[in-house]
Tab-separated table of C-alpha atoms and ligand atoms in Angstrom:
chain	number	residue	atom	x	y	z
A	1	MET	CA	5.837	-9.059	23.910
A	2	THR	CA	3.430	-11.995	23.641
A	3	ILE	CA	-0.082	-11.012	22.681
A	4	PRO	CA	-2.800	-13.392	23.930
A	5	ASP	CA	-5.007	-14.752	21.111
A	6	ASP	CA	-8.173	-13.890	23.005
A	7	HIS	CA	-7.265	-10.231	23.329
A	8	PRO	CA	-10.077	-8.287	21.620
A	9	ARG	CA	-7.589	-6.311	19.563
A	10	ALA	CA	-4.971	-9.054	19.108
A	11	GLU	CA	-4.501	-8.553	15.360
A	12	SER	CA	-4.042	-4.819	15.720
A	13	LEU	CA	-1.557	-5.291	18.578
A	14	ARG	CA	0.393	-7.822	16.511
A	15	MET	CA	0.713	-5.310	13.699
A	16	ARG	CA	2.051	-2.715	16.121
A	17	GLU	CA	4.557	-5.232	17.461
A	18	ARG	CA	5.740	-6.064	13.937
A	19	LEU	CA	6.307	-2.378	13.254
A	20	ILE	CA	8.127	-1.719	16.538
A	21	GLU	CA	10.310	-4.774	15.990
A	22	GLY	CA	10.812	-3.598	12.393
A	23	MET	CA	11.959	-0.238	13.673
A	24	HIS	CA	14.551	-1.828	15.959
A	25	LYS	CA	15.802	-3.832	12.986
A	26	ASN	CA	16.067	-0.668	10.859
A	27	ILE	CA	13.258	-1.764	8.522
A	28	VAL	CA	10.716	0.821	9.674
A	29	ALA	CA	11.449	4.543	9.997
A	30	GLU	CA	10.256	6.391	13.112
A	31	ALA	CA	7.810	8.314	10.958
A	32	GLY	CA	6.455	4.945	9.804
A	33	LEU	CA	5.051	4.382	13.299
A	34	ILE	CA	3.243	7.702	13.147
A	35	ALA	CA	1.881	6.903	9.686
A	36	HIS	CA	0.582	3.591	11.019
A	37	GLY	CA	-1.263	5.377	13.806
A	38	ARG	CA	-2.996	7.568	11.246
A	39	GLY	CA	-3.964	4.496	9.282
A	40	GLU	CA	-5.341	2.712	12.368
A	41	ALA	CA	-7.673	5.597	13.093
A	42	PHE	CA	-9.241	5.289	9.655
A	43	ASP	CA	-9.423	1.511	9.995
A	44	TYR	CA	-11.680	1.960	13.055
A	45	LEU	CA	-14.000	3.944	10.805
A	46	LEU	CA	-14.018	1.095	8.271
A	47	GLY	CA	-14.872	-1.378	11.038
A	48	GLU	CA	-11.494	-3.074	10.393
A	49	LYS	CA	-12.824	-5.055	7.467
A	50	THR	CA	-12.757	-4.655	3.725
A	51	PRO	CA	-15.807	-2.816	2.456
A	52	GLU	CA	-17.398	-3.938	-0.836
A	53	LEU	CA	-16.135	-0.757	-2.475
A	54	ALA	CA	-12.533	-1.572	-1.660
A	55	PHE	CA	-12.933	-4.951	-3.384
A	56	THR	CA	-13.944	-3.061	-6.511
A	57	GLN	CA	-10.921	-0.761	-6.151
A	58	GLU	CA	-8.702	-3.834	-5.751
A	59	GLN	CA	-10.166	-5.447	-8.878
A	60	VAL	CA	-9.508	-2.323	-10.944
A	61	ALA	CA	-5.978	-2.090	-9.540
A	62	VAL	CA	-5.230	-5.697	-10.463
A	63	ALA	CA	-6.711	-5.206	-13.949
A	64	MET	CA	-4.455	-2.172	-14.419
A	65	LEU	CA	-1.379	-4.060	-13.216
A	66	LEU	CA	-2.112	-7.119	-15.376
A	67	SER	CA	-2.640	-5.021	-18.500
A	68	ALA	CA	0.434	-2.832	-17.912
A	69	LYS	CA	3.527	-3.071	-20.105
A	70	HIS	CA	5.937	-2.548	-17.244
A	71	PRO	CA	4.303	-2.697	-13.805
A	72	VAL	CA	6.423	-2.167	-10.673
A	73	ILE	CA	5.621	-2.570	-6.961
A	74	SER	CA	7.278	-0.032	-4.678
A	75	VAL	CA	8.200	-1.280	-1.203
A	76	ASN	CA	8.853	0.863	1.865
A	77	GLY	CA	9.626	-0.002	5.481
A	78	ASN	CA	6.033	-0.418	6.700
A	79	VAL	CA	5.155	-2.745	3.824
A	80	ALA	CA	8.297	-4.812	4.379
A	81	ALA	CA	7.560	-5.133	8.097
A	82	LEU	CA	3.819	-5.803	7.842
A	83	CYS	CA	3.503	-8.182	4.912
A	84	PRO	CA	6.864	-9.238	3.443
A	85	HIS	CA	5.652	-12.661	2.374
A	86	ASP	CA	2.481	-11.447	0.684
A	87	ILE	CA	4.163	-8.607	-1.205
A	88	VAL	CA	6.728	-11.045	-2.623
A	89	LYS	CA	3.910	-13.406	-3.664
A	90	LEU	CA	1.881	-10.612	-5.245
A	91	SER	CA	4.937	-9.526	-7.217
A	92	GLU	CA	5.339	-13.083	-8.535
A	93	ILE	CA	1.666	-13.521	-9.480
A	94	LEU	CA	1.538	-10.149	-11.256
A	95	ASP	CA	4.986	-10.501	-12.760
A	96	ALA	CA	5.758	-7.032	-11.405
A	97	PRO	CA	9.217	-6.492	-9.853
A	98	LEU	CA	9.680	-5.115	-6.341
A	99	GLU	CA	11.585	-1.866	-5.935
A	100	VAL	CA	12.766	-0.650	-2.547
A	101	ASN	CA	11.999	3.018	-2.318
A	102	LEU	CA	12.573	4.838	0.933
A	103	PHE	CA	11.703	8.298	2.141
A	104	TYR	CA	14.386	8.026	4.806
A	105	ARG	CA	17.114	6.272	2.846
A	106	ARG	CA	19.967	4.908	4.953
A	107	PRO	CA	22.298	2.055	3.930
A	108	GLU	CA	21.420	0.011	7.043
A	109	ARG	CA	17.702	0.318	6.204
A	110	GLU	CA	18.298	-0.803	2.633
A	111	ILE	CA	20.201	-3.855	3.872
A	112	ALA	CA	17.515	-4.722	6.459
A	113	ILE	CA	14.649	-4.403	3.968
A	114	LYS	CA	16.512	-6.414	1.361
A	115	LYS	CA	17.114	-9.142	3.953
A	116	ILE	CA	13.486	-9.473	5.014
A	117	LEU	CA	12.341	-9.610	1.382
A	118	VAL	CA	14.981	-12.196	0.453
A	119	ASP	CA	14.107	-14.241	3.562
A	120	ASN	CA	10.540	-14.243	2.286
A	121	GLY	CA	11.495	-15.554	-1.128
A	122	ALA	CA	12.217	-12.429	-3.219
A	123	LYS	CA	14.564	-13.224	-6.103
A	124	THR	CA	14.988	-9.811	-7.678
A	125	ILE	CA	14.877	-6.534	-5.775
A	126	LEU	CA	15.317	-3.280	-7.630
A	127	GLY	CA	16.257	0.116	-6.240
A	128	LEU	CA	19.392	-0.816	-4.336
A	129	GLU	CA	22.229	-0.974	-6.856
A	130	LYS	CA	23.947	2.380	-7.369
A	131	GLU	CA	24.717	1.735	-11.040
A	132	PHE	CA	21.003	1.598	-11.895
A	133	GLN	CA	19.888	4.525	-9.759
A	134	THR	CA	18.653	7.726	-11.302
A	135	ASP	CA	16.785	10.849	-10.128
A	136	ILE	CA	13.249	12.114	-10.384
A	137	SER	CA	14.181	15.803	-10.415
A	138	GLU	CA	10.632	16.846	-9.416
A	139	ILE	CA	11.302	15.601	-5.867
A	140	SER	CA	13.821	17.162	-3.556
A	141	HIS	CA	14.393	14.486	-0.925
A	142	LEU	CA	16.152	11.139	-1.099
A	143	ARG	CA	13.070	9.322	-2.240
A	144	ARG	CA	13.650	10.895	-5.629
A	145	ILE	CA	16.115	8.102	-6.358
A	146	VAL	CA	14.563	5.406	-8.518
A	147	ASP	CA	15.810	2.405	-10.458
A	148	ARG	CA	16.183	2.824	-14.209
A	149	ARG	CA	14.984	-0.750	-14.698
A	150	GLY	CA	12.040	-0.205	-12.346
A	151	ILE	CA	9.937	2.829	-11.433
A	152	TYR	CA	11.843	5.055	-13.870
A	153	SER	CA	10.683	3.055	-16.883
A	154	ALA	CA	7.393	1.756	-15.430
A	155	ASP	CA	4.000	2.652	-16.878
A	156	VAL	CA	2.082	1.513	-13.769
A	157	VAL	CA	3.409	1.722	-10.197
A	158	LEU	CA	1.745	0.196	-7.147
A	159	VAL	CA	2.744	2.289	-4.149
A	160	PRO	CA	1.194	0.895	-0.971
A	161	LEU	CA	1.540	3.760	1.527
A	162	GLU	CA	3.025	6.597	-0.419
A	163	ASP	CA	3.730	10.209	0.404
A	164	GLY	CA	1.690	12.862	-1.386
A	165	ASP	CA	4.667	14.699	-2.927
A	166	ARG	CA	5.984	11.594	-4.586
A	167	THR	CA	2.611	10.503	-5.867
A	168	MET	CA	2.200	13.907	-7.460
A	169	ALA	CA	5.688	13.659	-9.003
A	170	LEU	CA	5.022	10.170	-10.383
A	171	ARG	CA	1.777	11.389	-11.946
A	172	LYS	CA	3.546	14.386	-13.472
A	173	LEU	CA	6.053	11.974	-15.014
A	174	GLY	CA	3.134	10.261	-16.742
A	175	LYS	CA	2.992	7.137	-14.577
A	176	LYS	CA	-0.256	5.523	-13.585
A	177	VAL	CA	-0.271	5.259	-9.796
A	178	ILE	CA	-2.151	2.746	-7.675
A	179	THR	CA	-2.095	3.240	-3.947
A	180	ILE	CA	-3.366	1.487	-0.827
A	181	ASP	CA	-4.196	4.165	1.723
A	182	LEU	CA	-6.670	4.024	4.577
A	183	ASN	CA	-7.051	7.797	4.436
A	184	PRO	CA	-9.277	8.627	1.445
A	185	LEU	CA	-8.426	12.316	1.872
A	186	SER	CA	-4.609	12.113	1.785
A	187	ARG	CA	-2.913	13.810	-1.151
A	188	THR	CA	-1.766	10.386	-2.267
A	189	SER	CA	-5.351	9.114	-2.357
A	190	LEU	CA	-6.507	12.125	-4.318
A	191	TRP	CA	-3.608	12.086	-6.788
A	192	SER	CA	-3.648	8.375	-7.602
A	193	ASN	CA	-5.310	6.766	-10.616
A	194	VAL	CA	-6.637	3.981	-8.427
A	195	THR	CA	-6.944	4.422	-4.661
A	196	ILE	CA	-7.622	1.345	-2.579
A	197	VAL	CA	-9.047	2.545	0.719
A	198	ASN	CA	-8.193	-0.443	2.853
A	199	ASN	CA	-5.586	-1.735	5.265
A	200	LEU	CA	-2.698	-3.101	3.241
A	201	ILE	CA	-2.630	-6.140	5.473
A	202	ARG	CA	-6.032	-7.140	4.006
A	203	ALA	CA	-5.659	-5.564	0.579
A	204	ILE	CA	-2.500	-7.423	-0.501
A	205	PRO	CA	-3.816	-10.996	0.073
A	206	GLU	CA	-7.146	-10.035	-1.497
A	207	MET	CA	-5.294	-8.702	-4.538
A	208	MET	CA	-3.388	-12.005	-4.762
A	209	ASP	CA	-6.679	-13.919	-5.033
A	210	ILE	CA	-8.115	-11.437	-7.523
A	211	ALA	CA	-4.939	-11.616	-9.634
A	212	ARG	CA	-5.081	-15.414	-9.738
A	213	SER	CA	-8.657	-15.334	-10.980
A	214	MET	CA	-8.088	-12.468	-13.481
A	215	LYS	CA	-4.910	-13.869	-14.994
A	216	THR	CA	-6.772	-15.688	-17.754
A	217	MET	CA	-8.599	-12.540	-18.886
A	218	GLY	CA	-7.593	-10.893	-22.141
A	219	LYS	CA	-5.917	-7.486	-22.289
A	220	GLN	CA	-8.999	-5.855	-23.816
A	221	GLU	CA	-11.296	-7.187	-21.133
A	222	LEU	CA	-8.912	-5.899	-18.462
A	223	GLU	CA	-8.682	-2.499	-20.095
A	224	VAL	CA	-12.490	-2.149	-20.101
A	225	ILE	CA	-12.515	-2.642	-16.324
A	226	VAL	CA	-9.902	0.101	-15.971
A	227	THR	CA	-11.578	2.540	-18.374
A	228	ASN	CA	-14.953	2.214	-16.667
A	229	PHE	CA	-13.494	3.260	-13.326
A	230	ASP	CA	-13.539	6.810	-12.014
A	231	ASN	CA	-11.219	7.168	-9.009
A	232	PHE	CA	-12.604	10.448	-7.787
A	233	GLN	CA	-16.131	9.095	-7.872
A	234	ALA	CA	-14.995	5.968	-5.986
A	235	ILE	CA	-13.387	8.125	-3.276
A	236	GLY	CA	-16.667	10.032	-2.997
A	237	LYS	CA	-18.538	6.746	-2.542
A	238	MET	CA	-16.051	5.706	0.116
A	239	LEU	CA	-16.681	8.937	2.018
A	240	SER	CA	-20.420	8.209	1.841
A	241	PHE	CA	-19.703	4.735	3.174
A	242	PHE	CA	-17.866	6.214	6.190
A	243	ASN	CA	-20.730	8.636	6.638
A	244	GLU	CA	-23.459	5.977	6.522
A	245	ARG	CA	-21.564	3.643	8.812
A	246	LEU	CA	-21.084	6.360	11.413
A	247	SER	CA	-24.747	7.362	11.141
A	248	LEU	CA	-25.894	3.783	11.717
A	249	LEU	CA	-23.617	3.496	14.736
A	250	ALA	CA	-24.862	6.804	16.095
A	251	GLU	CA	-28.486	5.774	15.588
A	252	GLY	CA	-28.282	2.560	17.601
A	253	ASP	CA	-25.923	0.006	16.031
A	254	LEU	CA	-23.248	0.857	18.561
A	255	ILE	CA	-22.979	-1.776	21.286
A	256	ASP	CA	-22.267	-0.454	24.770
A	257	PRO	CA	-19.503	-2.812	26.032
A	258	THR	CA	-20.186	-1.873	29.658
A	259	LYS	CA	-23.722	-3.312	29.400
A	260	GLU	CA	-22.825	-6.616	27.668
B	301	LIG	P1	-0.094	12.649	2.085
B	301	LIG	O1	1.381	12.886	2.079
B	301	LIG	O2	-0.521	11.625	1.086
B	301	LIG	O3	-0.929	13.885	2.022
B	301	LIG	P2	0.283	11.864	4.900
B	301	LIG	O4	1.472	12.756	4.957
B	301	LIG	O5	-0.709	11.869	5.988
B	301	LIG	O6	-0.495	12.020	3.507
B	301	LIG	P3	2.150	9.725	4.650
B	301	LIG	O7	2.861	9.557	5.917
B	301	LIG	O8	2.841	10.466	3.584
B	301	LIG	O9	0.718	10.366	4.827
B	301	LIG	O10	1.663	8.283	4.176
B	301	LIG	C1	1.064	7.365	5.063
B	301	LIG	C2	-0.379	7.077	4.699
B	301	LIG	O11	-0.568	5.690	4.863
B	301	LIG	C3	-1.419	7.750	5.601
B	301	LIG	O12	-2.428	8.321	4.816
B	301	LIG	C4	-2.004	6.597	6.447
B	301	LIG	O13	-3.375	6.758	6.688
B	301	LIG	C5	-1.780	5.412	5.555
B	301	LIG	N1	-1.580	4.110	6.247
B	301	LIG	C6	-0.821	3.839	7.336
B	301	LIG	N2	-0.833	2.528	7.644
B	301	LIG	C7	-1.608	1.918	6.710
B	301	LIG	C8	-1.975	0.557	6.453
B	301	LIG	N3	-1.574	-0.447	7.240
B	301	LIG	N4	-2.769	0.323	5.383
B	301	LIG	C9	-3.180	1.318	4.567
B	301	LIG	N5	-2.863	2.624	4.753
B	301	LIG	C10	-2.093	2.933	5.803
B	302	LIG	MG1	2.958	12.883	3.469
């Protein structure tokens, strides 16, 4: 379907198209479409732009990834369909390998996700070779399979769009978890060390810019940024942001489109 550029919600419609097309190509799971719908609802509340607070969360996340010993970026179907090029670039800038990690693991999905990442310049992709796969026994479904060279031995894992159970399991294994989740109240958001409440489509390119500018910083300087951050407090501030924004809209900032 061609989406006209002047459509008021063109960007949002394009994202939906990418996901639907991704589903037909086996990249996106059916449940991925439902997850996207949940995310969209929260993005309306954010006004579909990055709030100042999310920039701070992104800075802390990048500082944590740059100061990690063994950072890994987990990729699922939605990420691969929505921003394959940017996730490959971010992995290069941060020197953090990509690992394909699927809730609904099927060989055809693994092949399709590998293809889109390779087409977008990925050189190494972890998580797909049987000989390196191992189990996180804390999780019962197929997503428990991780790569010994990747998530299994990582100290910091970036999991854009993660399920609550797995986030909890990764934390229990002693990993530091960074997530990008538009829902500040999901279990993933609450269980992560750093929660970026933003649409991943905006967060990933912003993190690329932040990483480029932070790359020259020393380890100690980066660690101070991380230590000074309190994730739970930041989530609280984000809830206040939603609250204030909705109050302002309710009190008169809302424009009636029928009267324009
Ligand atoms: P949890 O398992 O963490 O309690 P959940 O079951 O609602 O939450 P999952 O389906 O496991 O959520 O994960 C999807 C999450 O990703 C949702 O919280 C959704 O809001 C969020 N999400 C969907 N699309 C995007 C996007 N483009 N950017 C950021 N977050 C998104
Ligand atoms: Mg879930």
